[in-house]
Every structure is written in C-alpha cells, then in structure tokens.
PDB file of C-alpha atoms and ligand atoms in Angstrom:
ATOM      1  CA  MET A 557      48.685 119.150  12.920  1.00 51.00           C
ATOM      2  CA  HIS A 558      47.083 119.871  16.214  1.00 64.00           C
ATOM      3  CA  LYS A 559      49.777 117.660  18.118  1.00 88.00           C
ATOM      4  CA  ILE A 560      52.892 119.525  16.556  1.00 94.00           C
ATOM      5  CA  PHE A 561      51.035 122.920  17.240  1.00 95.00           C
ATOM      6  CA  ASP A 562      50.750 121.999  20.900  1.00 97.00           C
ATOM      7  CA  THR A 563      54.316 120.744  21.183  1.00 98.00           C
ATOM      8  CA  ILE A 564      55.620 123.951  19.530  1.00 98.00           C
ATOM      9  CA  ASN A 565      53.696 126.021  21.949  1.00 98.00           C
ATOM     10  CA  GLN A 566      55.052 123.962  24.814  1.00 98.00           C
ATOM     11  CA  VAL A 567      58.580 124.332  23.751  1.00 98.00           C
ATOM     12  CA  ASN A 568      58.205 128.116  22.967  1.00 98.00           C
ATOM     13  CA  THR A 569      56.777 128.458  26.496  1.00 98.00           C
ATOM     14  CA  ARG A 570      59.837 126.702  27.982  1.00 98.00           C
ATOM     15  CA  ILE A 571      62.186 129.076  25.888  1.00 98.00           C
ATOM     16  CA  GLU A 572      60.204 132.114  27.083  1.00 98.00           C
ATOM     17  CA  LYS A 573      60.310 131.246  30.674  1.00 98.00           C
ATOM     18  CA  ALA A 574      63.983 130.313  30.611  1.00 98.00           C
ATOM     19  CA  ALA A 575      64.847 133.491  28.817  1.00 98.00           C
ATOM     20  CA  ARG A 576      62.901 135.559  31.251  1.00 98.00           C
ATOM     21  CA  ALA A 577      64.379 133.811  34.192  1.00 98.00           C
ATOM     22  CA  ALA A 578      67.796 134.601  32.869  1.00 98.00           C
ATOM     23  CA  GLY A 579      66.817 138.296  32.108  1.00 98.00           C
ATOM     24  CA  ARG A 580      67.140 137.804  28.356  1.00 98.00           C
ATOM     25  CA  ASN A 581      64.794 138.646  25.515  1.00 98.00           C
ATOM     26  CA  PRO A 582      63.228 135.299  24.159  1.00 98.00           C
ATOM     27  CA  LYS A 583      63.598 136.882  20.836  1.00 97.00           C
ATOM     28  CA  GLU A 584      67.307 136.275  20.992  1.00 97.00           C
ATOM     29  CA  ILE A 585      66.798 132.613  20.927  1.00 98.00           C
ATOM     30  CA  THR A 586      66.177 130.677  17.689  1.00 98.00           C
ATOM     31  CA  LEU A 587      64.333 127.306  17.988  1.00 98.00           C
ATOM     32  CA  LEU A 588      66.028 124.906  15.671  1.00 98.00           C
ATOM     33  CA  ALA A 589      63.746 121.989  14.946  1.00 98.00           C
ATOM     34  CA  VAL A 590      65.678 118.799  14.675  1.00 98.00           C
ATOM     35  CA  SER A 591      64.001 116.780  12.038  1.00 98.00           C
ATOM     36  CA  LYS A 592      66.341 113.851  11.644  1.00 97.00           C
ATOM     37  CA  ARG A 593      64.509 110.655  11.059  1.00 96.00           C
ATOM     38  CA  GLN A 594      61.114 112.651  11.138  1.00 96.00           C
ATOM     39  CA  THR A 595      58.786 112.404   8.002  1.00 96.00           C
ATOM     40  CA  GLU A 596      58.545 115.128   5.383  1.00 97.00           C
ATOM     41  CA  ASP A 597      54.869 115.448   6.585  1.00 97.00           C
ATOM     42  CA  ALA A 598      55.952 116.321  10.096  1.00 97.00           C
ATOM     43  CA  ILE A 599      58.377 118.960   8.614  1.00 98.00           C
ATOM     44  CA  LYS A 600      55.542 120.416   6.466  1.00 98.00           C
ATOM     45  CA  GLN A 601      53.268 120.633   9.641  1.00 97.00           C
ATOM     46  CA  ALA A 602      55.872 122.201  11.696  1.00 98.00           C
ATOM     47  CA  TYR A 603      56.544 124.635   8.779  1.00 98.00           C
ATOM     48  CA  GLN A 604      52.779 125.526   8.649  1.00 97.00           C
ATOM     49  CA  ALA A 605      52.781 126.049  12.409  1.00 97.00           C
ATOM     50  CA  GLY A 606      55.502 128.819  12.055  1.00 97.00           C
ATOM     51  CA  LEU A 607      58.849 127.141  12.266  1.00 98.00           C
ATOM     52  CA  ARG A 608      61.463 127.928   9.589  1.00 98.00           C
ATOM     53  CA  ASP A 609      64.850 126.341  10.832  1.00 98.00           C
ATOM     54  CA  PHE A 610      65.331 122.693  10.548  1.00 98.00           C
ATOM     55  CA  GLY A 611      68.294 120.565  11.645  1.00 98.00           C
ATOM     56  CA  GLU A 612      69.412 117.304   9.910  1.00 98.00           C
ATOM     57  CA  ASN A 613      72.202 114.908  10.677  1.00 98.00           C
ATOM     58  CA  TYR A 614      72.355 112.534   7.792  1.00 98.00           C
ATOM     59  CA  VAL A 615      73.215 113.968   4.343  1.00 98.00           C
ATOM     60  CA  GLN A 616      71.487 111.736   2.126  1.00 98.00           C
ATOM     61  CA  GLU A 617      68.189 111.736   4.173  1.00 98.00           C
ATOM     62  CA  ALA A 618      68.401 115.622   4.338  1.00 98.00           C
ATOM     63  CA  LEU A 619      68.945 116.063   0.463  1.00 98.00           C
ATOM     64  CA  ALA A 620      65.729 114.124  -0.211  1.00 98.00           C
ATOM     65  CA  LYS A 621      63.883 116.353   2.185  1.00 98.00           C
ATOM     66  CA  ILE A 622      65.345 119.596   0.919  1.00 98.00           C
ATOM     67  CA  GLU A 623      64.599 118.817  -2.590  1.00 98.00           C
ATOM     68  CA  ARG A 624      61.027 117.703  -1.779  1.00 98.00           C
ATOM     69  CA  LEU A 625      60.338 120.669   0.640  1.00 98.00           C
ATOM     70  CA  PRO A 626      61.164 123.833  -1.396  1.00 97.00           C
ATOM     71  CA  LEU A 627      59.255 126.014   1.133  1.00 98.00           C
ATOM     72  CA  GLU A 628      59.466 129.699   1.224  1.00 98.00           C
ATOM     73  CA  GLY A 629      61.994 130.987   3.794  1.00 98.00           C
ATOM     74  CA  ILE A 630      62.742 127.459   5.187  1.00 98.00           C
ATOM     75  CA  CYS A 631      66.372 127.432   6.435  1.00 98.00           C
ATOM     76  CA  TRP A 632      68.394 124.121   6.732  1.00 98.00           C
ATOM     77  CA  HIS A 633      71.003 123.501   9.227  1.00 99.00           C
ATOM     78  CA  PHE A 634      73.444 120.599   9.174  1.00 99.00           C
ATOM     79  CA  ILE A 635      74.211 119.334  12.741  1.00 98.00           C
ATOM     80  CA  GLY A 636      75.565 115.930  12.274  1.00 98.00           C
ATOM     81  CA  PRO A 637      79.029 114.301  11.836  1.00 97.00           C
ATOM     82  CA  ILE A 638      80.676 115.275   8.694  1.00 98.00           C
ATOM     83  CA  GLN A 639      82.615 112.881   6.314  1.00 97.00           C
ATOM     84  CA  SER A 640      84.890 114.718   4.012  1.00 97.00           C
ATOM     85  CA  ASN A 641      83.345 113.129   0.938  1.00 98.00           C
ATOM     86  CA  LYS A 642      79.992 114.686   1.853  1.00 98.00           C
ATOM     87  CA  THR A 643      81.134 118.244   2.158  1.00 98.00           C
ATOM     88  CA  LYS A 644      80.146 119.374  -1.419  1.00 98.00           C
ATOM     89  CA  SER A 645      76.514 118.333  -1.062  1.00 98.00           C
ATOM     90  CA  ILE A 646      76.524 120.077   2.411  1.00 98.00           C
ATOM     91  CA  ALA A 647      78.168 123.255   0.991  1.00 98.00           C
ATOM     92  CA  GLU A 648      75.631 123.234  -1.875  1.00 98.00           C
ATOM     93  CA  HIS A 649      72.332 122.740   0.053  1.00 98.00           C
ATOM     94  CA  PHE A 650      72.593 124.023   3.478  1.00 98.00           C
ATOM     95  CA  ALA A 651      72.515 127.581   5.178  1.00 98.00           C
ATOM     96  CA  TRP A 652      74.151 126.669   8.335  1.00 99.00           C
ATOM     97  CA  VAL A 653      76.759 123.891   9.503  1.00 99.00           C
ATOM     98  CA  HIS A 654      76.852 123.472  13.327  1.00 98.00           C
ATOM     99  CA  SER A 655      79.162 120.470  13.347  1.00 98.00           C
ATOM    100  CA  VAL A 656      82.575 121.684  11.870  1.00 98.00           C
ATOM    101  CA  ASP A 657      85.206 119.695  13.851  1.00 98.00           C
ATOM    102  CA  ARG A 658      88.211 119.773  11.624  1.00 98.00           C
ATOM    103  CA  LEU A 659      89.905 122.483   9.793  1.00 98.00           C
ATOM    104  CA  LYS A 660      90.108 120.486   6.614  1.00 98.00           C
ATOM    105  CA  ILE A 661      86.187 120.307   6.716  1.00 98.00           C
ATOM    106  CA  ALA A 662      85.922 123.976   7.044  1.00 98.00           C
ATOM    107  CA  GLN A 663      88.410 124.514   4.081  1.00 98.00           C
ATOM    108  CA  ARG A 664      86.392 122.010   1.941  1.00 98.00           C
ATOM    109  CA  LEU A 665      83.035 123.648   2.589  1.00 98.00           C
ATOM    110  CA  ASN A 666      84.730 127.018   1.738  1.00 98.00           C
ATOM    111  CA  ASN A 667      86.151 125.760  -1.609  1.00 98.00           C
ATOM    112  CA  GLN A 668      82.832 124.052  -2.500  1.00 98.00           C
ATOM    113  CA  ARG A 669      80.367 126.942  -1.492  1.00 98.00           C
ATOM    114  CA  HIS A 670      79.120 128.459  -4.753  1.00 97.00           C
ATOM    115  CA  ASP A 671      79.681 132.247  -5.297  1.00 96.00           C
ATOM    116  CA  LYS A 672      76.009 132.619  -6.184  1.00 96.00           C
ATOM    117  CA  LEU A 673      75.088 131.560  -2.499  1.00 98.00           C
ATOM    118  CA  PRO A 674      75.592 133.629   0.510  1.00 98.00           C
ATOM    119  CA  PRO A 675      78.474 132.620   2.702  1.00 98.00           C
ATOM    120  CA  LEU A 676      77.851 129.454   4.691  1.00 98.00           C
ATOM    121  CA  ASN A 677      77.195 130.048   8.352  1.00 99.00           C
ATOM    122  CA  ILE A 678      79.462 128.026  10.530  1.00 98.00           C
ATOM    123  CA  CYS A 679      79.840 126.967  14.119  1.00 99.00           C
ATOM    124  CA  LEU A 680      82.849 125.132  15.543  1.00 98.00           C
ATOM    125  CA  GLN A 681      81.816 122.117  17.481  1.00 98.00           C
ATOM    126  CA  VAL A 682      83.535 121.949  20.740  1.00 98.00           C
ATOM    127  CA  ASN A 683      84.093 118.686  22.736  1.00 97.00           C
ATOM    128  CA  ILE A 684      83.400 120.585  25.884  1.00 96.00           C
ATOM    129  CA  ASP A 685      83.538 117.663  28.140  1.00 94.00           C
ATOM    130  CA  ASP A 686      86.627 116.083  26.539  1.00 94.00           C
ATOM    131  CA  GLU A 687      84.819 112.781  25.650  1.00 93.00           C
ATOM    132  CA  ALA A 688      86.927 110.344  23.973  1.00 92.00           C
ATOM    133  CA  SER A 689      84.032 109.218  21.824  1.00 90.00           C
ATOM    134  CA  LYS A 690      82.898 112.648  20.790  1.00 92.00           C
ATOM    135  CA  SER A 691      83.904 114.841  17.878  1.00 94.00           C
ATOM    136  CA  GLY A 692      84.871 118.474  18.195  1.00 98.00           C
ATOM    137  CA  PHE A 693      87.784 120.642  18.896  1.00 98.00           C
ATOM    138  CA  ALA A 694      89.375 120.775  22.346  1.00 98.00           C
ATOM    139  CA  ALA A 695      88.505 123.906  24.065  1.00 98.00           C
ATOM    140  CA  ASP A 696      92.005 125.075  24.129  1.00 97.00           C
ATOM    141  CA  GLU A 697      92.482 124.649  20.343  1.00 97.00           C
ATOM    142  CA  VAL A 698      89.316 126.630  19.328  1.00 98.00           C
ATOM    143  CA  SER A 699      90.927 130.086  19.343  1.00 98.00           C
ATOM    144  CA  GLU A 700      93.560 128.979  16.839  1.00 98.00           C
ATOM    145  CA  ILE A 701      91.078 127.287  14.507  1.00 98.00           C
ATOM    146  CA  ALA A 702      88.684 130.252  14.600  1.00 98.00           C
ATOM    147  CA  GLN A 703      91.448 132.425  13.443  1.00 98.00           C
ATOM    148  CA  GLN A 704      91.803 130.422  10.373  1.00 98.00           C
ATOM    149  CA  VAL A 705      88.373 129.802   9.832  1.00 98.00           C
ATOM    150  CA  VAL A 706      87.406 133.388   9.903  1.00 98.00           C
ATOM    151  CA  GLN A 707      89.721 134.096   6.879  1.00 98.00           C
ATOM    152  CA  LEU A 708      87.824 131.674   4.554  1.00 98.00           C
ATOM    153  CA  PRO A 709      85.747 133.891   2.379  1.00 98.00           C
ATOM    154  CA  ARG A 710      82.821 131.676   1.621  1.00 98.00           C
ATOM    155  CA  LEU A 711      82.269 130.931   5.210  1.00 98.00           C
ATOM    156  CA  ARG A 712      80.834 133.170   7.862  1.00 98.00           C
ATOM    157  CA  LEU A 713      81.972 132.054  11.319  1.00 98.00           C
ATOM    158  CA  ARG A 714      79.128 132.660  13.850  1.00 98.00           C
ATOM    159  CA  GLY A 715      80.246 130.834  16.822  1.00 98.00           C
ATOM    160  CA  LEU A 716      80.328 127.682  18.704  1.00 98.00           C
ATOM    161  CA  MET A 717      78.243 124.457  19.169  1.00 98.00           C
ATOM    162  CA  ALA A 718      78.479 121.689  21.864  1.00 98.00           C
ATOM    163  CA  ILE A 719      76.623 118.458  22.863  1.00 96.00           C
ATOM    164  CA  PRO A 720      77.559 118.148  26.437  1.00 93.00           C
ATOM    165  CA  GLN A 721      77.984 114.719  27.942  1.00 91.00           C
ATOM    166  CA  ARG A 722      74.730 113.070  28.792  1.00 84.00           C
ATOM    167  CA  ALA A 723      74.779 114.627  32.153  1.00 68.00           C
ATOM    168  CA  LEU A 724      75.048 112.804  35.393  1.00 72.00           C
ATOM    169  CA  ASN A 725      73.245 115.607  37.051  1.00 84.00           C
ATOM    170  CA  ALA A 726      71.998 119.251  36.074  1.00 84.00           C
ATOM    171  CA  GLN A 727      74.903 120.966  37.608  1.00 89.00           C
ATOM    172  CA  GLN A 728      77.311 119.141  35.254  1.00 91.00           C
ATOM    173  CA  SER A 729      75.443 120.313  32.157  1.00 92.00           C
ATOM    174  CA  THR A 730      75.164 123.786  33.444  1.00 95.00           C
ATOM    175  CA  ASP A 731      79.006 123.754  34.132  1.00 96.00           C
ATOM    176  CA  ALA A 732      79.461 122.703  30.554  1.00 96.00           C
ATOM    177  CA  PHE A 733      77.221 125.420  29.012  1.00 97.00           C
ATOM    178  CA  LYS A 734      79.018 127.915  31.407  1.00 98.00           C
ATOM    179  CA  ARG A 735      82.439 126.839  29.956  1.00 98.00           C
ATOM    180  CA  MET A 736      81.048 127.311  26.355  1.00 98.00           C
ATOM    181  CA  HIS A 737      79.762 130.819  27.209  1.00 98.00           C
ATOM    182  CA  GLY A 738      83.295 131.769  28.682  1.00 98.00           C
ATOM    183  CA  LEU A 739      84.831 130.371  25.552  1.00 98.00           C
ATOM    184  CA  LEU A 740      82.818 132.422  23.137  1.00 98.00           C
ATOM    185  CA  HIS A 741      83.361 135.473  25.363  1.00 98.00           C
ATOM    186  CA  SER A 742      87.062 135.097  25.205  1.00 98.00           C
ATOM    187  CA  LEU A 743      87.044 134.481  21.425  1.00 98.00           C
ATOM    188  CA  LYS A 744      85.118 137.710  20.901  1.00 98.00           C
ATOM    189  CA  LYS A 745      87.944 139.681  22.397  1.00 98.00           C
ATOM    190  CA  GLN A 746      90.037 139.057  19.604  1.00 97.00           C
ATOM    191  CA  PRO A 747      89.717 141.667  16.901  1.00 97.00           C
ATOM    192  CA  ALA A 748      88.998 139.227  14.099  1.00 97.00           C
ATOM    193  CA  LEU A 749      86.274 137.458  16.138  1.00 98.00           C
ATOM    194  CA  THR A 750      84.214 140.348  17.581  1.00 98.00           C
ATOM    195  CA  THR A 751      81.208 139.640  15.384  1.00 97.00           C
ATOM    196  CA  LEU A 752      80.755 136.058  16.644  1.00 98.00           C
ATOM    197  CA  ASP A 753      77.268 135.904  17.876  1.00 98.00           C
ATOM    198  CA  THR A 754      76.188 132.278  18.265  1.00 98.00           C
ATOM    199  CA  LEU A 755      76.034 129.680  20.957  1.00 98.00           C
ATOM    200  CA  SER A 756      74.370 126.507  19.596  1.00 98.00           C
ATOM    201  CA  MET A 757      73.588 124.430  22.605  1.00 98.00           C
ATOM    202  CA  GLY A 758      70.662 122.972  24.479  1.00 97.00           C
ATOM    203  CA  MET A 759      68.336 120.132  23.358  1.00 97.00           C
ATOM    204  CA  SER A 760      65.000 118.686  24.499  1.00 97.00           C
ATOM    205  CA  GLY A 761      66.212 117.776  27.924  1.00 94.00           C
ATOM    206  CA  ASP A 762      68.346 120.793  28.858  1.00 95.00           C
ATOM    207  CA  MET A 763      67.432 123.722  26.934  1.00 97.00           C
ATOM    208  CA  GLU A 764      66.464 125.742  30.061  1.00 97.00           C
ATOM    209  CA  SER A 765      70.096 125.633  31.479  1.00 96.00           C
ATOM    210  CA  ALA A 766      71.454 126.179  27.999  1.00 97.00           C
ATOM    211  CA  ILE A 767      69.399 129.391  27.751  1.00 98.00           C
ATOM    212  CA  ALA A 768      70.520 130.513  31.236  1.00 98.00           C
ATOM    213  CA  GLU A 769      74.136 130.289  30.120  1.00 98.00           C
ATOM    214  CA  GLY A 770      73.505 132.258  26.858  1.00 98.00           C
ATOM    215  CA  ALA A 771      72.407 129.708  24.032  1.00 98.00           C
ATOM    216  CA  ASN A 772      70.788 131.564  21.222  1.00 98.00           C
ATOM    217  CA  ILE A 773      70.141 128.430  19.167  1.00 98.00           C
ATOM    218  CA  VAL A 774      68.504 125.559  20.734  1.00 98.00           C
ATOM    219  CA  ARG A 775      68.370 122.372  18.793  1.00 98.00           C
ATOM    220  CA  VAL A 776      65.113 120.417  19.702  1.00 98.00           C
ATOM    221  CA  GLY A 777      63.961 117.121  18.402  1.00 98.00           C
ATOM    222  CA  THR A 778      61.852 114.868  20.497  1.00 97.00           C
ATOM    223  CA  ALA A 779      60.245 117.697  22.528  1.00 98.00           C
ATOM    224  CA  LEU A 780      58.688 118.791  19.144  1.00 98.00           C
ATOM    225  CA  PHE A 781      58.121 115.632  17.123  1.00 97.00           C
ATOM    226  CA  GLY A 782      58.014 112.908  19.705  1.00 94.00           C
ATOM    227  CA  ALA A 783      60.378 109.877  19.522  1.00 90.00           C
ATOM    228  CA  ARG A 784      62.353 109.262  16.312  1.00 87.00           C
ATOM    229  CA  SER A 785      61.304 106.172  14.478  1.00 74.00           C
ATOM    230  CA  ASP A 786      64.203 104.223  13.189  1.00 62.00           C
ATOM    231  CA  THR A 787      62.033 102.988  10.269  1.00 51.00           C
ATOM    232  CA  THR A 788      62.022 106.410   8.559  1.00 45.00           C
ATOM    233  CA  ALA A 789      65.807 106.696   9.070  1.00 44.00           C
ATOM    234  CA  SER A 790      68.355 106.484   6.391  1.00 45.00           C
ATOM    235  CA  ASN A 791      71.207 105.898   8.452  1.00 44.00           C
ATOM    236  CA  ASN A 792      73.706 105.773   5.587  1.00 43.00           C
ATOM    237  CA  ASN A 793      74.776 109.459   5.931  1.00 45.00           C
TER     238      ASN A 793
HETATM  239  C1  LIG B1375      69.440 114.636  17.692  1.00 75.91           C
HETATM  240  C2  LIG B1375      70.089 115.904  17.941  1.00 75.91           C
HETATM  241  C3  LIG B1375      69.502 116.944  18.742  1.00 75.91           C
HETATM  242  C4  LIG B1375      68.053 116.851  19.259  1.00 75.91           C
HETATM  243  O1  LIG B1375      68.001 116.036  20.448  1.00 75.91           O
HETATM  244  P1  LIG B1375      66.541 115.810  21.130  1.00 75.91           P
HETATM  245  O2  LIG B1375      67.031 115.303  22.429  1.00 75.91           O
HETATM  246  O3  LIG B1375      65.768 114.959  20.306  1.00 75.91           O
HETATM  247  O4  LIG B1375      65.962 117.290  21.363  1.00 75.91           O
HETATM  248  C5  LIG B1375      70.169 118.053  18.832  1.00 75.91           C
HETATM  249  N1  LIG B1375      71.446 118.249  18.578  1.00 75.91           N
HETATM  250  C6  LIG B1375      72.133 117.176  17.755  1.00 75.91           C
HETATM  251  C7  LIG B1375      73.584 117.464  17.377  1.00 75.91           C
HETATM  252  C8  LIG B1375      71.581 116.126  17.477  1.00 75.91           C
HETATM  253  O5  LIG B1375      72.163 115.138  16.865  1.00 75.91           O
END
C-alpha cells in the first residue's frame, strides 16, 4: 500500500512538473495506470490510493480482473493489439479502446457495443515512426479513417494514440510526439472532427516529452507498479 502510494505521488509530481513547464494545467492530463500483468491486489491498492483509470493489453486477463474488481467509478481502457474475434468482449466490458488499428475493428466494436452502454471511446492508433513491426494507421491515412469512424453511432471518436519507436534519443521521441500533435491539430480542422480532444501518448520513460507536446492521457505501467512479472501473465490474449 505504501509503496504504490509513493510511486503514484512520484508519477503525479512528474506530470505536474512537465505540465507546468509546458504552461499547461496538470488537470488536463489523465494518468492511465497500465495494469497488464499486475495482480488484482496491486490494482485494488492503486484504486484505494485514488487512481480510477486502468489500461489492459490482454483480453482474457482483463476480463477476469474486470469481473473481480467491480469498483465504483473504475474505468477500463483497452490498449493492446486487437484480434477481430475479441472485439465483442472488448465492446462489452471496456469504456475506452486506444488501439484501433483497422477500420474493420472499429466497425465490429460499433456493431457489438450494447445500446444500454454509453458510446465506446475510441482512439486511432498511429504508427508514427512507420515501423514495419508495429500496428497502427499510417499518418497519411488517419484523416480518411477518422471520417468514417466518426460516423459510427456506438463509438465516440476521441483522438489518437501512439507508441513511438523505442527512441534512440530524446529528440527522436519528441519529434514523434510533435508529429502526433500536428496530426490531431489538422484533424480538428475538419468540420466533423472538431470535438476530438485526446492524445494518448507517453509512458514511464517519456511522459515528460509527451506532455510537452500535448498528451492528455499518459499510459504508465512500470513507474507505478514496478517491473511486470511474467508469472502473473496470461499471455493468451
Ligand atoms: C505496457 C504498455 C504501456 C506502459 O509501459 P511502461 O513503460 O510500463 O510505462 C503503455 N502503453 C502500452 C500500449 C503498453 O502496452
């Protein structure tokens, strides 16, 4: 309990400093606790220490946690790779999906989102460094995809997400975050997309430069929970 309390304070301090340095209000930035491969106990402690937003990468692992942690006000974000046979579970159990990387996935999530639930919040994942191994839309196709996704009634398109290349240096990740900022800015000029409000970027190692470039959701795992143990993992998506 004390340990997570301390690390949350440390991360919040980093967020506040980075926001102030950029002339931004720290309250604009949501700390998304990435709880993949962390125990339910760790999540419960983080919740008790005040966190409400949790990010998961593996559907089966996440569903078990969601079922066992029906905590008031807790908000689950899906941030991992999406197989199309898993969209129904994701549409039924999450409030946000950050990792939409194909139009077909967005369409399935839309069709499978229950009428009784509020629209599912969506970020389009952008392959901002054009990495062959990474999923996400190319920067130059995002506008066209966004035009289509914004029309899906059971989804609420919020913005863009990126996982920049493991940077060779700080300037390179700053450049990637800057390109993301520019991309969101240009999308917002289109009449159907003016309400986009989210840049999901920045992790334990680079949240400061992401915040400097306009991130409003930072996805932080190890800086909060420590190293992930593979023994608690269910890697079978
Ligand atoms: C694991 C993960 C994170 C958290 O990374 P840390 O370096 O542990 O903070 C953030 N985003 C995504 C998409 C992840 O898969």
